[in-house]
Amino acid sequence: MEQKKFDLNSIIGFALIFVILVFIMYQNQPDPKVVAAEKAQKELLIREAKAKELEAKTVAKATVAVATTGDSTQLAQLQKTLGNFAYSATLPSAKAGVTTIENDLVKLIIANKGGYIVEATLKQFEKFKKGSGQLVQLVKDNNANLNVQLLTSDNRTLNSKDLYFEPTLTKVGSDQILSMKLKAGANEFLEYKYILKPNDYMIGFDIRSQGLNKVLNTAKPLDLEWNLKTYRNEKSVSYEDRYTLLYFEYGDKKFDYVGDGKDKEEIPENVKYIAFKQHFFSTILLTNTPFAKSSLKSTKLVLDEKVDTIFTKQFKANIPLAFTNGELDHKMSWYFGPTDYKTLKDYDKNLDKIIPLGWGIFGWINKFIFIPLFGFLSSYIAYGIAIIIFTILIKIAMSPITFKSFLSQAKMKVLRPEITELGEKFKKDPMKKQQETMKLYNKAGVNPMAGCIPALIQLPFMYASFQFFPSAFELRQKSFLWADDLSSFDEVIRLPFYIPFYGNHISLFPVLASIAIFFYMKMTSGDQQMAAPQQEGMPDMAKMMKIMIYVSPIMMLFFFNSYGAGLSLYNFISNLITIGIMIVIKRYFIDSDKIHAQIQENKLKEPKKQGKFQKKLQEVMEQAEAQKAQQKKK
């Protein structure tokens, strides 16, 4: 029996990796001078913000005073600060009022001050968990603002968010239309127009001006600033943060996103929409006429999931609004709603692209197989059962490929003694050994790559599932067995401490999936080792497989502990079915004696003509051996 020994090279390798990691961590420690400079810069920004806030409050108090008492002294003061826009202070609307528009899906509250949405509530969805009683609010408590920086002809710089708009609410048929006007005179104004239709998440939003061509400096575009600090709505803040990103469409149906990190920025041109996407909900600004240029920024707020539990990202968009004949006229739309593939696709504006279904073949598998199939199943049966049946159907469809893979392994296993014999016979002549091995494969009618190709075919389906389940909005807050939410982790035990890269809870479905992977690899590793003979100069696959039997389940356990239970359930059932299919194939479809007899019969036949791949492989081997021979002579 072979004795188990410690591999000294492996131990040295792991030690070197550890030393390198420690060195990198030491080298990446922040420079104290840089930290001090950043702190000073932050303090300066805070002071400037406070000064602006104080000025805004002073203007607001004066505005209220003018609106309520008509104080001419206060009006003169405002005219010095606001110029023509001091007119807005004389109106009754110059106070902290709000206007509400709503349908069965969304409720929007728009403030007089700033004229923008200060609260956006989705009326059919609860945050954190089902029955929490807390509706999802994408905008609330000053987490968002919309501002147009007004550059006046008399060299003033004003912010629309600090000024008061006059609201007018009307109805045209079943549509609610709210006009918010920032007035510089009786017929001179900047207008935000909101149009809300019944049963729709999309809100019409226009920005236009009238009679401001002499009030504003029209030599260059005005800057539209849109900011949103995204609230956490799901059970796991780190999992939600992973899928919270700023997406945008630009140019000729091109699509991209701002990177995920502390401070990331993109400056795209001809932007058609900007999506502040959270995991399961999104706020999207669309425009009929593409924005010529936009500055988009994303800042990661979840740096420590034990502390950063309220917000996930800070999104900022700066958009230049061009003048047309001295006036603004931009027709846009807002979307406040779920990040649901079907809902977004129905708008036919490429909004479904913000859902990360994968690129190329992975996206095709999701769009044309997984989404229709799972949608059909889940419309008739409970979601947990639908996942199980969905997995069974996928595995049955893939079973012919699985069969070919196992058949190839069985053939290689039968040939292994002869391959080993060739290895011993031509031990001193590697090139001859390779040539004779390829001849043996050719005579026996065995393709050594036949076992790899089926496995490669299955990989896209596996990767597609990793994209599909985290993006499946329909799993949100749907329960199955002990999991109260298939879109989040299925916690069964809460730990009183945090384990690095694991968390402070134990999810059961990842544990079951890890156990299934362990037994699957345990059952297949022996056949794979027997099927793949040791090649000279190549790593010892037998040792690697022994390590992977234990490493893979542990990786699964850590990786999926905070992932959605739906994905873990899929992986558990998938591995369970694979084990069952493997047992059935081995017991009823693969007979080693018959395979051996067939191979011996094939050897007696005329050898098959080498395929292009085999021929090329042999040529490469011969060239490599020739180079080695020349080097030895030198």
XYZ file of C-alpha atoms in Angstrom:
634
model
C 0.000 0.000 0.000
C 1.290 3.444 -0.898
C 2.271 5.428 2.190
C 0.830 8.924 2.570
C 3.577 11.507 2.589
C 3.645 15.263 2.920
C 4.569 16.946 -0.327
C 7.491 19.223 0.657
C 7.140 21.298 -2.521
C 3.467 21.997 -1.731
C 4.304 23.054 1.845
C 7.031 25.407 0.584
C 4.605 26.788 -2.026
C 1.890 27.523 0.527
C 4.492 29.142 2.840
C 5.716 31.395 0.019
C 2.139 32.404 -0.870
C 1.518 33.306 2.791
C 4.714 35.413 2.942
C 3.785 37.207 -0.302
C 0.271 37.995 0.988
C 1.677 39.403 4.243
C 4.163 41.508 2.250
C 1.403 42.845 -0.045
C -0.786 43.753 2.961
C 2.174 45.553 4.563
C 3.022 47.417 1.353
C -0.586 48.489 0.821
C -0.939 50.138 4.212
C -2.061 53.756 3.647
C 0.559 56.506 3.861
C -0.140 58.643 6.998
C 0.472 61.823 4.965
C -2.064 60.743 2.349
C -4.602 59.889 5.078
C -4.085 63.297 6.710
C -4.499 65.069 3.346
C -7.716 63.152 2.612
C -9.047 64.025 6.078
C -8.286 67.725 5.552
C -9.992 67.629 2.142
C -13.085 65.990 3.643
C -13.253 68.574 6.429
C -13.020 71.384 3.827
C -15.861 69.847 1.814
C -17.975 69.500 4.977
C -17.394 73.176 5.854
C -18.321 74.262 2.336
C -21.467 72.125 2.427
C -22.480 73.610 5.787
C -21.930 77.139 4.445
C -24.122 76.399 1.418
C -26.768 74.834 3.667
C -26.771 77.908 5.917
C -27.155 80.174 2.890
C -30.004 78.026 1.581
C -31.754 78.149 4.972
C -31.387 81.926 5.066
C -32.870 82.218 1.590
C -35.667 79.809 2.553
C -36.563 81.847 5.669
C -36.586 85.055 3.657
C -38.726 83.375 0.976
C -41.289 82.235 3.550
C -41.312 85.720 5.067
C -42.027 87.326 1.683
C -44.676 84.736 0.797
C -46.556 85.151 4.104
C -46.133 88.871 4.894
C -45.142 90.489 1.603
C -42.191 92.155 3.348
C -40.628 94.461 0.694
C -37.305 94.587 2.568
C -37.057 90.785 2.495
C -37.997 90.836 -1.202
C -35.199 93.277 -1.973
C -32.808 91.005 -0.065
C -33.921 88.020 -2.115
C -33.592 89.917 -5.382
C -29.941 90.553 -4.536
C -29.439 86.822 -4.039
C -31.872 85.274 -6.526
C -32.318 87.955 -9.159
C -35.379 87.322 -11.324
C -36.151 84.068 -9.490
C -37.013 86.100 -6.359
C -40.448 86.285 -7.995
C -41.046 82.690 -6.868
C -40.780 83.918 -3.264
C -43.876 86.087 -3.693
C -46.109 83.088 -4.419
C -48.201 81.174 -1.834
C -46.399 77.954 -2.874
C -43.107 79.265 -1.417
C -43.377 77.004 1.600
C -42.576 73.438 2.628
C -45.559 71.851 0.886
C -45.825 68.575 -1.053
C -48.065 67.074 -3.736
C -48.886 63.354 -3.936
C -49.632 61.409 -7.101
C -50.216 57.651 -7.039
C -51.666 54.637 -8.787
C -52.040 51.005 -7.695
C -48.293 50.375 -8.077
C -46.403 53.484 -6.972
C -46.843 56.475 -4.715
C -44.816 59.609 -5.426
C -44.490 62.668 -3.214
C -43.089 65.798 -4.870
C -41.913 68.746 -2.750
C -42.471 72.413 -3.545
C -38.861 73.062 -2.576
C -36.765 71.775 -5.439
C -39.766 70.431 -7.360
C -38.382 66.873 -7.270
C -39.537 63.512 -5.909
C -38.775 63.262 -2.186
C -40.555 59.957 -1.651
C -41.105 57.026 -4.014
C -42.932 54.023 -2.550
C -43.672 50.721 -4.271
C -47.062 49.741 -2.916
C -46.949 46.004 -3.672
C -43.554 45.049 -2.198
C -42.253 44.765 1.356
C -38.647 45.196 2.407
C -36.484 42.617 4.241
C -39.097 39.861 4.502
C -42.712 39.043 3.788
C -44.994 40.391 6.492
C -42.518 43.019 7.703
C -45.130 45.733 7.199
C -42.483 48.030 5.672
C -43.041 48.893 2.025
C -40.072 49.284 -0.319
C -39.194 52.975 -0.595
C -36.630 53.808 -3.249
C -36.653 57.479 -2.276
C -37.149 58.785 1.261
C -35.530 60.852 4.020
C -33.361 62.960 1.665
C -31.511 59.975 0.141
C -32.043 61.489 -3.330
C -32.147 64.864 -5.033
C -32.565 66.366 -8.467
C -30.988 69.711 -9.216
C -30.531 71.980 -12.224
C -27.674 74.403 -11.782
C -28.983 77.696 -13.134
C -26.419 80.085 -14.602
C -28.142 83.450 -14.965
C -27.373 86.206 -17.435
C -26.342 88.458 -14.504
C -23.627 86.000 -13.444
C -25.446 84.237 -10.617
C -25.255 80.490 -9.947
C -28.458 79.142 -8.420
C -29.573 75.627 -7.560
C -33.137 74.633 -8.376
C -33.179 72.258 -5.366
C -33.003 75.294 -3.033
C -35.851 77.201 -4.714
C -39.623 76.861 -4.520
C -41.778 75.560 -7.369
C -45.466 76.194 -7.852
C -47.488 72.943 -8.185
C -50.534 72.476 -10.432
C -52.216 69.044 -10.492
C -54.643 68.170 -13.300
C -56.149 65.041 -14.829
C -56.414 64.175 -18.504
C -58.588 61.107 -18.740
C -57.101 58.663 -16.210
C -53.619 60.248 -16.337
C -52.422 62.480 -13.507
C -50.302 65.458 -14.627
C -48.340 67.471 -12.107
C -46.707 70.679 -13.304
C -44.014 72.146 -11.011
C -42.941 75.652 -12.078
C -39.998 77.663 -10.797
C -41.078 81.156 -11.797
C -38.997 84.180 -12.704
C -42.153 86.095 -13.690
C -45.823 85.547 -14.424
C -45.043 83.780 -17.729
C -41.357 83.007 -17.247
C -40.517 79.694 -15.618
C -38.581 76.438 -15.466
C -41.053 73.524 -15.443
C -40.828 69.905 -14.291
C -43.828 67.968 -15.612
C -44.704 64.559 -14.110
C -47.215 62.297 -15.913
C -48.471 59.218 -14.053
C -50.622 56.637 -15.844
C -52.726 53.913 -14.160
C -50.979 50.585 -13.370
C -47.616 51.723 -14.633
C -44.166 52.001 -13.049
C -43.050 54.431 -15.774
C -43.612 58.137 -15.120
C -43.376 60.738 -17.851
C -40.927 63.500 -16.904
C -40.314 66.653 -18.940
C -37.998 69.571 -18.238
C -38.702 72.723 -20.201
C -38.379 76.467 -19.864
C -40.456 79.389 -21.092
C -39.326 82.995 -21.380
C -35.953 82.346 -19.742
C -33.798 83.033 -22.792
C -32.881 86.452 -21.343
C -32.867 85.324 -17.682
C -30.449 82.432 -18.113
C -27.035 82.293 -19.735
C -27.791 80.120 -22.770
C -24.218 80.078 -24.094
C -23.613 76.640 -22.603
C -25.800 73.759 -21.347
C -27.153 73.633 -17.798
C -26.052 70.782 -15.540
C -28.722 68.353 -14.341
C -27.500 66.637 -11.188
C -29.239 63.446 -10.057
C -28.084 61.634 -6.915
C -29.384 58.543 -5.133
C -28.133 56.794 -2.010
C -29.635 53.321 -2.303
C -31.378 51.904 0.747
C -30.961 48.264 1.650
C -34.197 46.345 1.001
C -33.114 42.706 1.372
C -32.071 40.398 4.205
C -28.380 40.245 3.257
C -26.768 43.657 2.721
C -23.583 42.154 1.201
C -25.566 39.991 -1.267
C -27.759 42.949 -2.271
C -24.696 45.181 -2.649
C -23.089 42.650 -5.020
C -25.947 43.145 -7.509
C -26.375 46.899 -7.019
C -24.729 48.683 -9.959
C -25.059 51.762 -12.172
C -25.899 50.716 -15.756
C -26.308 52.842 -18.868
C -27.137 52.477 -22.563
C -25.280 54.679 -25.028
C -24.472 55.048 -28.712
C -26.001 52.477 -31.044
C -27.536 50.111 -28.465
C -24.254 49.776 -26.601
C -24.503 48.826 -22.963
C -22.139 49.107 -19.999
C -21.937 49.705 -16.269
C -19.832 51.727 -13.849
C -17.408 49.466 -11.975
C -18.089 48.141 -8.500
C -15.696 49.760 -6.022
C -15.030 52.615 -3.634
C -15.060 55.370 -6.274
C -15.730 54.485 -9.904
C -16.561 56.827 -12.781
C -17.526 56.661 -16.457
C -18.099 59.519 -18.946
C -20.185 58.022 -21.785
C -21.606 59.927 -24.759
C -25.050 59.785 -26.395
C -26.642 58.189 -23.331
C -30.192 56.865 -23.761
C -30.879 55.817 -20.195
C -29.192 55.723 -16.790
C -30.197 52.963 -14.385
C -29.516 53.093 -10.662
C -30.063 49.358 -10.297
C -30.467 47.699 -6.922
C -30.661 43.924 -6.618
C -34.414 43.642 -7.067
C -35.527 47.262 -7.613
C -34.367 50.021 -9.921
C -34.658 53.739 -10.529
C -34.103 54.532 -14.212
C -33.972 57.864 -16.060
C -34.708 57.583 -19.800
C -34.547 60.299 -22.431
C -36.166 60.627 -25.868
C -33.148 62.606 -27.119
C -29.819 61.058 -25.986
C -27.723 63.070 -23.547
C -24.654 64.283 -25.443
C -22.329 63.543 -22.534
C -22.774 62.317 -18.961
C -20.578 61.920 -15.909
C -21.604 58.844 -13.912
C -20.167 57.937 -10.517
C -20.653 55.001 -8.176
C -19.348 54.701 -4.610
C -19.458 51.478 -2.608
C -20.876 52.044 0.892
C -20.769 48.465 2.227
C -17.166 48.266 3.380
C -17.958 46.243 6.504
C -21.243 44.309 6.475
C -21.307 44.235 10.297
C -21.471 48.063 10.413
C -22.671 49.287 6.999
C -26.212 47.930 7.095
C -28.459 50.781 5.868
C -27.180 51.812 2.422
C -25.451 49.900 -0.375
C -24.242 52.419 -3.004
C -24.062 56.149 -3.677
C -24.922 56.923 -7.318
C -24.364 60.283 -8.998
C -25.181 61.431 -12.527
C -24.263 64.793 -14.014
C -26.034 65.489 -17.316
C -25.711 68.613 -19.496
C -29.070 69.931 -20.736
C -28.623 71.774 -24.027
C -30.711 74.791 -25.058
C -32.781 74.852 -28.241
C -33.498 78.370 -29.509
C -32.671 79.780 -26.083
C -35.005 77.449 -24.161
C -34.869 73.991 -22.524
C -37.106 71.241 -23.895
C -36.215 67.712 -22.796
C -38.734 64.867 -22.778
C -37.764 62.048 -20.407
C -39.211 59.283 -18.253
C -38.630 57.843 -14.798
C -38.961 54.180 -13.888
C -39.514 53.301 -10.233
C -40.144 49.581 -9.971
C -38.954 45.985 -9.726
C -35.853 44.720 -11.544
C -37.987 42.019 -13.109
C -37.009 40.669 -16.547
C -40.549 40.411 -17.949
C -41.662 43.805 -16.603
C -38.614 45.595 -18.011
C -38.709 43.756 -21.350
C -42.366 44.715 -21.903
C -41.344 48.401 -22.150
C -39.313 47.514 -25.277
C -36.552 49.992 -24.420
C -33.690 47.521 -23.769
C -34.221 47.953 -20.023
C -33.964 44.176 -19.512
C -30.232 44.507 -20.251
C -29.642 45.772 -16.709
C -30.387 42.224 -15.478
C -27.057 40.313 -15.529
C -28.032 37.130 -17.369
C -24.528 36.608 -18.755
C -22.918 37.355 -22.108
C -22.977 35.306 -25.303
C -24.145 31.721 -24.983
C -24.807 32.075 -21.240
C -27.308 34.878 -21.869
C -28.948 32.915 -24.679
C -29.414 29.875 -22.430
C -31.050 32.075 -19.792
C -33.265 34.037 -22.202
C -34.413 31.188 -24.433
C -34.350 28.153 -22.105
C -34.192 28.943 -18.390
C -36.546 31.965 -18.222
C -39.345 30.483 -20.423
C -39.110 27.017 -18.835
C -39.012 28.246 -15.232
C -41.708 30.850 -15.972
C -44.000 28.107 -17.312
C -43.406 25.782 -14.351
C -43.740 28.459 -11.665
C -47.053 29.657 -13.120
C -48.621 26.304 -12.160
C -46.750 25.048 -9.095
C -45.015 26.416 -5.982
C -41.596 27.965 -6.607
C -39.573 25.458 -4.566
C -41.174 22.505 -6.378
C -40.737 24.384 -9.675
C -36.958 24.623 -9.020
C -36.796 20.853 -8.376
C -38.759 19.934 -11.525
C -36.809 22.525 -13.528
C -33.537 20.913 -12.370
C -34.780 17.405 -13.182
C -35.775 18.447 -16.733
C -32.402 20.132 -17.351
C -30.486 17.083 -16.071
C -32.598 14.669 -18.135
C -31.946 16.792 -21.238
C -28.218 16.653 -20.474
C -28.181 12.909 -19.647
C -27.083 11.759 -23.169
C -24.025 13.994 -22.804
C -23.431 12.609 -19.304
C -23.699 9.076 -20.711
C -21.075 9.790 -23.401
C -18.734 11.200 -20.782
C -19.048 8.116 -18.545
C -18.715 5.781 -21.574
C -15.476 7.508 -22.581
C -14.142 7.173 -19.020
C -15.034 3.471 -19.041
C -13.165 2.918 -22.325
C -10.096 4.747 -21.048
C -10.243 2.699 -17.856
C -10.226 -0.537 -19.878
C -7.233 0.675 -21.926
C -5.227 1.886 -18.937
C -3.275 -1.390 -18.378
C -2.113 -1.376 -22.015
C -1.209 2.324 -21.832
C 0.773 1.665 -18.641
C 2.536 -1.229 -20.373
C 3.511 1.067 -23.270
C 4.813 3.581 -20.753
C 7.111 0.974 -19.224
C 8.185 -0.417 -22.607
C 9.181 2.970 -24.037
C 10.234 4.573 -20.791
C 13.426 5.933 -22.332
C 11.809 7.129 -25.555
C 8.927 9.509 -24.734
C 8.220 10.351 -28.369
C 7.871 6.672 -29.275
C 5.646 6.164 -26.250
C 3.313 8.983 -27.383
C 3.209 7.636 -30.941
C 2.362 4.109 -29.797
C -0.263 5.439 -27.378
C -1.950 7.381 -30.168
C -1.851 4.277 -32.371
C -3.521 2.291 -29.604
C -6.272 4.896 -29.286
C -6.770 4.849 -33.042
C -6.921 1.040 -33.272
C -9.283 0.736 -30.328
C -11.536 3.466 -31.694
C -11.142 5.569 -28.558
C -10.918 9.357 -28.534
C -9.060 10.554 -25.394
C -10.841 13.907 -25.653
C -14.327 12.355 -25.811
C -14.691 12.539 -22.029
C -13.780 16.227 -21.903
C -16.072 17.513 -24.654
C -19.375 16.489 -22.939
C -18.170 18.126 -19.730
C -17.370 21.321 -21.647
C -20.861 21.307 -23.200
C -22.406 21.215 -19.717
C -20.319 24.144 -18.421
C -22.393 26.908 -20.107
C -25.564 25.555 -18.477
C -23.877 25.506 -15.082
C -22.612 29.090 -15.477
C -26.015 30.243 -16.786
C -27.649 28.941 -13.586
C -25.237 31.067 -11.520
C -26.579 34.108 -13.396
C -30.230 33.088 -13.578
C -31.152 32.337 -9.964
C -29.683 35.489 -8.327
C -31.537 37.569 -10.952
C -34.896 35.777 -10.673
C -37.161 38.442 -9.153
C -40.041 35.958 -8.893
C -38.159 34.049 -6.147
C -38.143 37.114 -3.862
C -39.902 36.348 -0.565
C -41.180 32.990 -1.850
C -40.824 30.276 0.808
C -39.968 26.590 0.556
C -39.495 24.169 3.463
C -37.366 26.017 6.077
C -36.344 28.804 3.646
C -38.609 31.827 4.055
C -37.095 33.583 1.020
C -35.646 31.674 -1.941
C -33.889 34.820 -3.168
C -31.874 35.111 0.057
C -29.948 32.776 2.361
C -31.848 30.060 4.264
C -30.535 30.674 7.755
C -31.134 27.822 10.227
C -28.618 28.840 12.899
C -27.532 32.366 13.891
C -23.944 32.469 15.139
C -22.864 34.869 17.916
C -19.722 35.755 15.910
C -18.544 36.373 12.334
C -16.458 33.866 10.398
C -14.330 35.547 7.694
C -15.720 34.963 4.158
C -18.586 32.956 5.677
C -20.740 35.218 7.852
C -22.583 34.903 11.141
C -25.151 32.292 10.152
C -25.401 28.745 8.817
C -27.503 28.133 5.703
C -28.737 24.576 5.278
C -29.102 24.247 1.489
C -25.394 25.061 0.900
C -24.508 22.385 3.488
C -26.630 19.814 1.610
C -25.156 20.908 -1.740
C -21.625 20.542 -0.334
C -22.354 17.027 0.935
C -23.788 16.070 -2.487
C -20.675 17.425 -4.246
C -18.430 15.502 -1.863
C -20.108 12.150 -2.596
C -20.290 12.860 -6.323
C -16.549 13.598 -6.488
C -15.793 10.633 -4.241
C -17.669 8.332 -6.625
C -16.151 9.735 -9.818
C -12.568 10.442 -8.743
C -11.562 6.758 -8.862
C -12.803 6.343 -12.434
C -11.144 9.566 -13.544
C -7.817 8.514 -12.049
C -8.050 5.106 -13.690
C -9.100 6.657 -17.002
C -6.301 9.213 -17.182
C -2.829 7.618 -17.100
C 0.009 9.615 -15.595
C 1.894 11.562 -18.270
C 5.577 12.292 -17.946
C 6.242 15.894 -16.908
C 2.563 16.491 -16.049
C 1.055 17.034 -12.564
C -0.081 13.968 -10.677
C -3.836 14.129 -11.345
C -4.543 11.436 -8.759
C -3.156 13.607 -5.972
C -4.942 16.673 -7.309
C -8.265 14.830 -7.390
C -7.800 13.669 -3.802
C -7.307 17.280 -2.747
C -10.263 18.543 -4.817
C -12.605 16.004 -3.201
C -12.296 18.003 0.019
C -11.545 21.488 -1.315
C -14.569 21.749 -3.671
C -17.260 21.097 -1.009
C -15.595 23.565 1.371
C -15.505 26.201 -1.361
C -19.165 25.540 -2.084
C -19.999 25.864 1.622
C -18.276 29.238 2.008
C -19.247 30.632 -1.372
C -22.969 29.905 -1.156
C -23.628 30.560 2.530
C -24.882 34.108 1.816
C -26.280 33.360 -1.656
C -29.946 32.869 -2.429
C -31.458 29.591 -1.276
C -32.891 28.997 -4.772
C -29.415 28.632 -6.288
C -28.230 26.356 -3.455
C -31.372 24.214 -3.832
C -30.714 23.931 -7.580
C -27.110 22.830 -6.994
C -28.133 20.309 -4.334
C -30.797 18.706 -6.537
C -28.533 18.877 -9.591
C -25.698 16.953 -7.893
C -28.161 14.501 -6.355
C -29.653 13.731 -9.774
C -26.187 13.428 -11.343
C -25.243 10.840 -8.716
C -28.447 8.928 -9.474
C -27.898 9.064 -13.247
C -24.291 7.938 -12.775
C -25.363 4.924 -10.688
C -28.023 3.940 -13.244
C -25.628 4.321 -16.212
C -22.888 2.312 -14.519
C -25.215 -0.433 -13.371
C -27.442 -0.852 -16.429
C -25.745 0.714 -19.452
C -21.984 0.281 -19.112
C -20.491 -3.222 -19.081
C -16.674 -3.183 -18.812
C -16.389 -6.699 -20.261
C -18.428 -5.781 -23.332
C -16.433 -2.588 -23.775
C -13.184 -4.567 -23.537
C -14.426 -7.085 -26.085
C -15.508 -4.296 -28.441
C -12.111 -2.600 -28.139
C -10.304 -5.865 -28.907
C -12.568 -6.360 -31.911
C -11.822 -2.802 -33.100
C -8.094 -3.536 -32.912
C -8.471 -6.316 -35.473
C -10.165 -4.006 -37.943
C -8.425 -1.635 -40.300
C -7.244 1.360 -38.233
C -9.386 4.434 -38.649
C -7.919 7.428 -40.374
C -6.615 9.903 -37.824
C -8.793 12.910 -37.220
C -7.466 16.418 -37.692
C -7.174 16.946 -33.951
C -5.275 13.678 -33.355
C -3.007 14.359 -36.312
C -2.242 17.865 -35.106
C -1.648 16.625 -31.561
C 0.833 14.013 -32.794
C 2.673 16.633 -34.886
C 2.964 18.941 -31.870
C 4.328 16.091 -29.730
C 6.895 15.139 -32.403
C 8.043 18.757 -32.720
C 8.408 19.079 -28.957
C 10.471 15.886 -28.742
C 12.659 16.997 -31.651
C 13.383 20.299 -29.875
C 14.312 18.414 -26.705
C 16.695 16.183 -28.660
C 18.417 19.204 -30.200
C 18.801 20.884 -26.805
C 20.412 17.714 -25.389
C 22.957 17.678 -28.250
C 23.906 21.270 -27.480
